[in-house]
XYZ file of C-alpha atoms in Angstrom:
396
model
C 0.027 0.046 0.000
C 2.748 2.375 0.948
C 4.477 1.492 -2.321
C 1.390 2.451 -4.329
C 1.324 5.899 -2.591
C 5.008 6.452 -3.362
C 4.383 5.503 -7.018
C 1.440 7.912 -7.241
C 3.396 10.763 -5.702
C 6.218 10.162 -8.085
C 3.757 10.235 -11.046
C 2.237 13.510 -9.842
C 5.685 15.091 -9.529
C 6.497 13.914 -13.067
C 3.285 15.376 -14.457
C 3.928 18.742 -12.753
C 7.513 18.684 -13.995
C 6.329 17.901 -17.468
C 3.788 20.698 -17.437
C 6.463 23.058 -16.119
C 8.752 22.018 -18.953
C 5.959 22.642 -21.511
C 5.696 26.277 -20.397
C 9.455 26.804 -20.473
C 11.650 27.486 -23.488
C 13.863 24.772 -24.866
C 16.856 26.550 -23.339
C 15.306 26.154 -19.897
C 14.149 29.762 -19.408
C 10.644 30.665 -18.330
C 7.927 31.263 -20.926
C 7.795 34.744 -22.420
C 5.520 37.416 -21.097
C 3.295 39.410 -23.387
C 2.950 43.124 -23.764
C -0.641 43.781 -24.879
C -2.930 46.554 -25.881
C -6.667 46.664 -26.446
C -8.380 46.750 -29.806
C -10.215 50.031 -29.900
C -12.955 51.614 -31.971
C -12.111 55.000 -33.368
C -11.188 57.125 -36.376
C -8.084 56.995 -38.562
C -6.712 59.776 -40.765
C -4.172 58.948 -43.401
C -1.951 61.754 -44.487
C 0.962 62.699 -46.741
C 3.483 65.046 -45.210
C 5.718 67.705 -46.823
C 7.221 70.992 -46.138
C 6.752 74.378 -47.741
C 7.175 78.113 -47.350
C 4.455 80.620 -46.445
C 4.022 83.652 -48.601
C 1.489 86.202 -49.728
C -0.956 85.206 -52.524
C 0.289 88.140 -54.614
C 3.431 90.181 -54.304
C 4.327 93.247 -56.436
C 7.923 94.422 -56.973
C 7.839 98.201 -57.079
C 10.742 99.666 -59.077
C 11.634 102.800 -60.886
C 12.318 103.641 -64.473
C 14.115 106.834 -63.535
C 17.810 106.951 -62.520
C 18.967 109.276 -59.857
C 19.407 109.764 -56.159
C 16.636 108.761 -53.753
C 15.424 112.082 -52.336
C 12.693 110.936 -49.955
C 11.054 107.680 -48.655
C 7.624 107.943 -47.132
C 6.979 104.302 -46.070
C 8.819 101.679 -44.105
C 8.602 97.911 -43.345
C 5.187 96.586 -42.382
C 3.371 99.752 -43.350
C -0.024 99.324 -44.902
C -0.394 101.308 -48.070
C -3.277 102.143 -50.469
C -3.260 102.010 -54.203
C -1.865 105.369 -55.504
C -0.142 106.265 -52.293
C 3.200 108.094 -52.618
C 6.021 105.764 -51.571
C 9.274 107.499 -52.502
C 10.729 110.204 -54.689
C 13.810 110.343 -56.935
C 15.683 113.623 -57.191
C 13.827 115.186 -60.111
C 16.299 117.933 -61.144
C 17.830 116.196 -64.143
C 14.493 115.102 -65.459
C 13.022 118.513 -64.960
C 15.951 120.061 -66.902
C 15.295 117.544 -69.653
C 11.674 118.672 -69.804
C 12.736 122.281 -70.184
C 15.108 121.338 -72.928
C 12.530 119.385 -74.766
C 10.107 122.286 -74.433
C 12.702 124.643 -75.963
C 13.287 122.220 -78.847
C 9.527 122.097 -79.556
C 9.328 125.881 -79.549
C 12.252 126.088 -81.989
C 10.816 123.470 -84.226
C 7.408 125.211 -84.165
C 8.899 128.553 -85.047
C 10.843 127.008 -88.012
C 7.725 125.290 -89.204
C 5.697 128.459 -89.091
C 8.352 130.168 -91.165
C 8.397 127.346 -93.656
C 4.584 127.548 -93.858
C 4.771 131.259 -94.569
C 7.331 130.763 -97.267
C 5.312 128.063 -98.857
C 2.119 130.213 -98.915
C 4.031 133.092 -100.574
C 5.639 130.727 -103.085
C 2.187 129.426 -104.019
C 1.021 132.928 -104.900
C 4.162 133.514 -106.996
C 3.680 130.187 -108.735
C 0.110 131.051 -109.597
C 1.405 134.327 -111.049
C 4.043 132.392 -113.039
C 6.768 134.191 -111.083
C 8.544 130.948 -109.968
C 8.883 127.499 -111.389
C 7.197 124.358 -110.212
C 10.527 123.004 -109.061
C 11.009 125.963 -106.646
C 7.523 125.527 -105.292
C 8.186 121.826 -104.737
C 11.337 122.600 -102.748
C 9.337 124.825 -100.410
C 6.611 122.202 -100.035
C 9.235 119.599 -99.083
C 10.838 121.938 -96.517
C 7.390 122.579 -94.913
C 6.793 118.823 -94.596
C 10.216 118.329 -93.009
C 9.519 121.110 -90.442
C 6.128 119.622 -89.578
C 7.851 116.276 -88.872
C 10.442 118.022 -86.704
C 7.576 119.593 -84.651
C 6.031 116.112 -84.253
C 9.321 114.677 -83.122
C 9.857 117.519 -80.656
C 6.419 116.953 -79.162
C 7.232 113.215 -78.694
C 10.542 114.139 -76.997
C 8.714 116.498 -74.684
C 6.152 113.830 -73.732
C 8.994 111.388 -73.093
C 10.821 113.907 -70.839
C 7.596 114.603 -68.935
C 7.027 110.888 -68.419
C 10.592 110.440 -67.111
C 9.895 113.283 -64.728
C 6.766 111.541 -63.579
C 8.800 108.345 -62.970
C 10.656 110.169 -60.244
C 7.559 109.805 -57.921
C 6.909 106.269 -56.906
C 3.306 105.267 -56.113
C 1.811 102.030 -54.714
C 0.269 99.949 -57.523
C -2.013 97.978 -55.191
C -3.362 98.021 -51.632
C -1.119 96.004 -49.355
C 1.748 95.781 -46.898
C 5.376 96.740 -47.398
C 7.330 93.514 -46.755
C 10.644 94.716 -48.242
C 12.409 98.117 -48.548
C 15.600 97.914 -50.614
C 16.767 101.577 -50.677
C 17.604 104.406 -48.355
C 17.511 108.147 -48.730
C 20.621 109.343 -50.535
C 21.162 106.074 -52.320
C 21.602 106.275 -56.147
C 19.621 103.948 -58.376
C 20.375 103.228 -62.028
C 17.601 102.179 -64.355
C 19.771 101.835 -67.508
C 19.189 98.145 -68.143
C 16.432 97.093 -65.697
C 14.176 98.728 -63.130
C 15.840 98.383 -59.711
C 13.390 97.095 -57.032
C 12.671 99.645 -54.347
C 9.837 97.852 -52.419
C 8.071 94.589 -52.233
C 4.351 94.836 -51.488
C 2.145 91.905 -50.425
C -1.398 92.468 -51.355
C -3.162 91.089 -48.207
C -1.618 88.893 -45.503
C -5.095 87.819 -44.267
C -5.062 85.376 -47.205
C -1.737 83.590 -47.746
C -0.450 80.525 -49.519
C 2.070 77.756 -48.960
C 4.182 76.493 -51.808
C 4.714 72.798 -50.825
C 7.281 70.549 -52.490
C 5.648 67.109 -52.848
C 7.595 64.029 -53.787
C 6.570 62.341 -57.064
C 5.641 59.191 -55.225
C 3.008 61.125 -53.219
C 1.781 63.660 -55.815
C -0.864 61.228 -57.130
C -2.705 61.496 -53.803
C -2.872 65.299 -53.907
C -5.891 67.008 -55.526
C -7.430 70.394 -55.727
C -9.752 71.153 -52.790
C -8.071 68.640 -50.531
C -8.054 69.721 -46.873
C -4.730 70.083 -45.143
C -3.383 70.884 -41.654
C -0.019 72.374 -40.933
C 2.223 73.653 -38.189
C 5.027 76.238 -38.003
C 7.949 76.328 -35.708
C 6.910 79.677 -34.152
C 3.716 78.086 -32.784
C 4.413 74.341 -32.340
C 1.273 73.791 -30.359
C -1.090 75.364 -32.857
C -2.504 73.447 -35.830
C -3.607 75.527 -38.775
C -5.913 74.563 -41.557
C -5.970 75.127 -45.336
C -6.923 73.645 -48.660
C -5.135 72.729 -51.857
C -5.741 75.424 -54.519
C -3.517 74.061 -57.257
C -1.120 71.303 -58.177
C 1.389 72.677 -60.634
C 2.408 70.522 -63.601
C 5.948 71.811 -63.683
C 8.346 69.383 -61.981
C 11.643 70.060 -60.279
C 14.594 67.716 -59.970
C 17.115 67.978 -57.178
C 19.642 65.279 -56.281
C 17.780 62.914 -58.660
C 14.555 63.454 -56.752
C 11.563 64.693 -58.742
C 9.056 66.850 -56.908
C 5.976 68.980 -57.754
C 4.619 72.173 -56.162
C 1.241 72.122 -54.517
C -0.300 75.509 -53.702
C -2.143 75.517 -50.399
C -4.525 78.360 -49.554
C -4.451 79.663 -45.963
C -6.553 82.043 -43.937
C -4.494 84.260 -41.597
C -7.069 86.366 -39.868
C -5.194 86.263 -36.536
C -1.993 87.618 -38.222
C 0.205 84.968 -36.580
C 1.483 83.582 -39.891
C 4.275 85.541 -41.465
C 5.830 85.414 -45.002
C 8.790 83.059 -45.213
C 7.770 80.768 -42.359
C 8.452 77.092 -42.899
C 5.295 74.998 -42.657
C 5.097 71.235 -42.125
C 1.965 70.317 -44.101
C -0.166 67.213 -43.783
C -2.493 66.457 -46.726
C -5.544 64.397 -45.710
C -5.584 61.510 -48.168
C -8.158 59.294 -46.505
C -10.249 58.841 -43.318
C -12.284 56.095 -41.734
C -14.634 56.640 -38.787
C -16.009 54.173 -36.220
C -13.577 51.385 -37.147
C -11.490 48.861 -35.207
C -7.886 49.983 -34.760
C -4.810 48.372 -33.267
C -1.419 49.847 -32.478
C 1.034 49.490 -35.319
C 3.282 47.545 -32.984
C 0.663 44.717 -33.076
C 1.468 44.232 -36.784
C 5.241 44.013 -36.210
C 5.416 41.368 -33.453
C 8.182 38.758 -33.883
C 6.520 35.472 -33.208
C 8.230 32.899 -30.894
C 8.757 29.330 -32.140
C 5.670 28.252 -30.175
C 3.608 31.022 -31.831
C 4.892 29.917 -35.266
C 3.936 26.321 -34.493
C 0.423 27.405 -33.564
C 0.167 29.533 -36.662
C 0.955 26.513 -38.866
C -1.794 24.573 -37.159
C -4.468 27.146 -37.969
C -6.530 27.213 -41.121
C -5.657 30.864 -41.631
C -2.020 29.798 -42.149
C -2.929 28.262 -45.439
C -4.627 31.386 -46.777
C -2.684 33.183 -49.479
C -1.507 36.601 -48.066
C -2.169 39.740 -50.026
C -1.044 43.355 -49.778
C -3.704 44.235 -47.252
C -3.590 41.126 -45.064
C -1.594 40.646 -41.843
C -1.477 38.492 -38.734
C -2.053 39.841 -35.310
C -2.040 37.821 -32.057
C -4.857 37.851 -29.436
C -4.770 36.146 -26.083
C -7.088 33.178 -25.728
C -8.862 32.038 -22.536
C -5.644 30.447 -21.309
C -3.643 33.613 -21.898
C -1.783 32.074 -24.843
C -1.358 34.013 -28.098
C -3.666 32.980 -30.896
C -3.183 34.120 -34.487
C -5.918 36.157 -36.236
C -5.629 37.001 -39.886
C -6.909 40.538 -40.487
C -7.358 42.910 -43.390
C -5.656 46.213 -42.845
C -6.852 49.612 -43.950
C -5.794 53.176 -43.295
C -2.910 53.973 -40.972
C -1.898 57.282 -39.412
C 1.579 56.047 -38.313
C 0.354 55.203 -34.819
C -2.612 52.937 -35.279
C -3.985 50.940 -38.231
C -7.556 50.097 -39.241
C -8.169 46.250 -39.129
C -11.040 43.874 -39.927
C -10.980 40.282 -38.772
C -13.344 37.419 -37.913
C -14.508 37.578 -34.284
C -12.324 40.606 -33.647
C -14.096 43.010 -31.273
C -13.237 46.170 -29.403
C -11.633 45.472 -26.066
C -9.838 42.341 -27.190
C -6.265 42.162 -26.079
C -3.619 41.968 -28.824
C 0.057 41.237 -28.450
C 2.245 44.233 -29.133
C 5.563 42.766 -27.891
C 7.147 39.656 -26.533
C 9.070 40.272 -23.303
C 11.812 37.630 -22.712
C 12.242 36.568 -19.113
C 14.969 38.536 -17.414
C 14.717 41.359 -19.894
C 12.565 44.483 -19.986
C 12.996 44.995 -23.727
C 10.239 43.577 -25.889
C 11.100 42.021 -29.193
C 9.155 44.073 -31.710
C 10.646 43.390 -35.073
C 8.486 42.872 -38.164
C 6.289 39.826 -38.355
C 7.576 37.715 -41.308
C 4.032 36.448 -41.898
C 2.586 39.978 -42.123
C 2.111 42.037 -45.309
C 2.537 45.788 -45.101
C -0.644 47.622 -43.987
C -2.686 48.461 -47.029
C -5.092 51.145 -48.103
C -3.362 54.095 -46.356
C 0.220 53.685 -45.481
C 1.465 56.451 -43.273
C 3.499 59.162 -44.936
C 4.360 61.045 -41.851
C 0.929 61.996 -40.507
């Protein structure tokens, strides 16, 4: 009887030892612990990210066609101006002298023409009286025509001189804000070959734009009217909104990378945004509401040998994977990881939309395998998992 009790005790110990061995790794360490997270129901926004520079919708370079010394400046940086407002004045003395000279040339030409006209009229009377020949009359007629042309030329020269004098006063061509002032009083400007820029006027900083450089791999997802959000370094906690106004067809190539320019319209009623600020722009390329989502780490779990063995035993393991399918691991009633094949959707870089049989909100999914004696989870890519489809994160 005692022998039977001893045999039963030995058998129990062997069973317990065998069970303990089953839950240990082959190398004798304890079974891994699981880092988990709950499946949640929520919204996902897929975005494409790029950077651009803020600027006014319209800017006008105000120059001068008159050469000379800057005599006066009436506006400065950030001044608001109205169309037709006097901005600056070039020393007009040289141009005024040119007007006086042209006026004198016109008077001289007019006097000469009047004399030629008088001579022609007298010659006509003499010709009618057969006192002079037709050749002499023709010479006087030709001289009169030449003098009339000289008067016309002198009038044109006077108009030109007056216009050059008018160019010495610089007026605002539009309503706007002075964002650049490139000259000072006393500075000499030369307009021999091109009009030097004196001011840069932005039409209205309440409406601005961002010129965003978008990589060619992402430009297919950008369209007119698409909503965007963006941030600037000056206000890192603020998120601003805008919309795509235009996708320009002209491409740019830099370092063998092809990009296109997307024009984003922005409202700046608060005045916080300034020309030249760098904006980090997020284009909304897709959204899904009231869907199941899991952390992206759940799609990158490195399965243990035991997990791989269980995966091979499931019917899902025989299913042919596609670009939008992946494997996630849920904990069964015994706390062991069970594979679930899911179809992935949009991703915002933090969570991914998933659909799977019997997958419900609140279920625990494995996001990491914590080896005994280590606090670092193994979180490398699941070799049985295809990349999340339908909305890969582009930096959103």
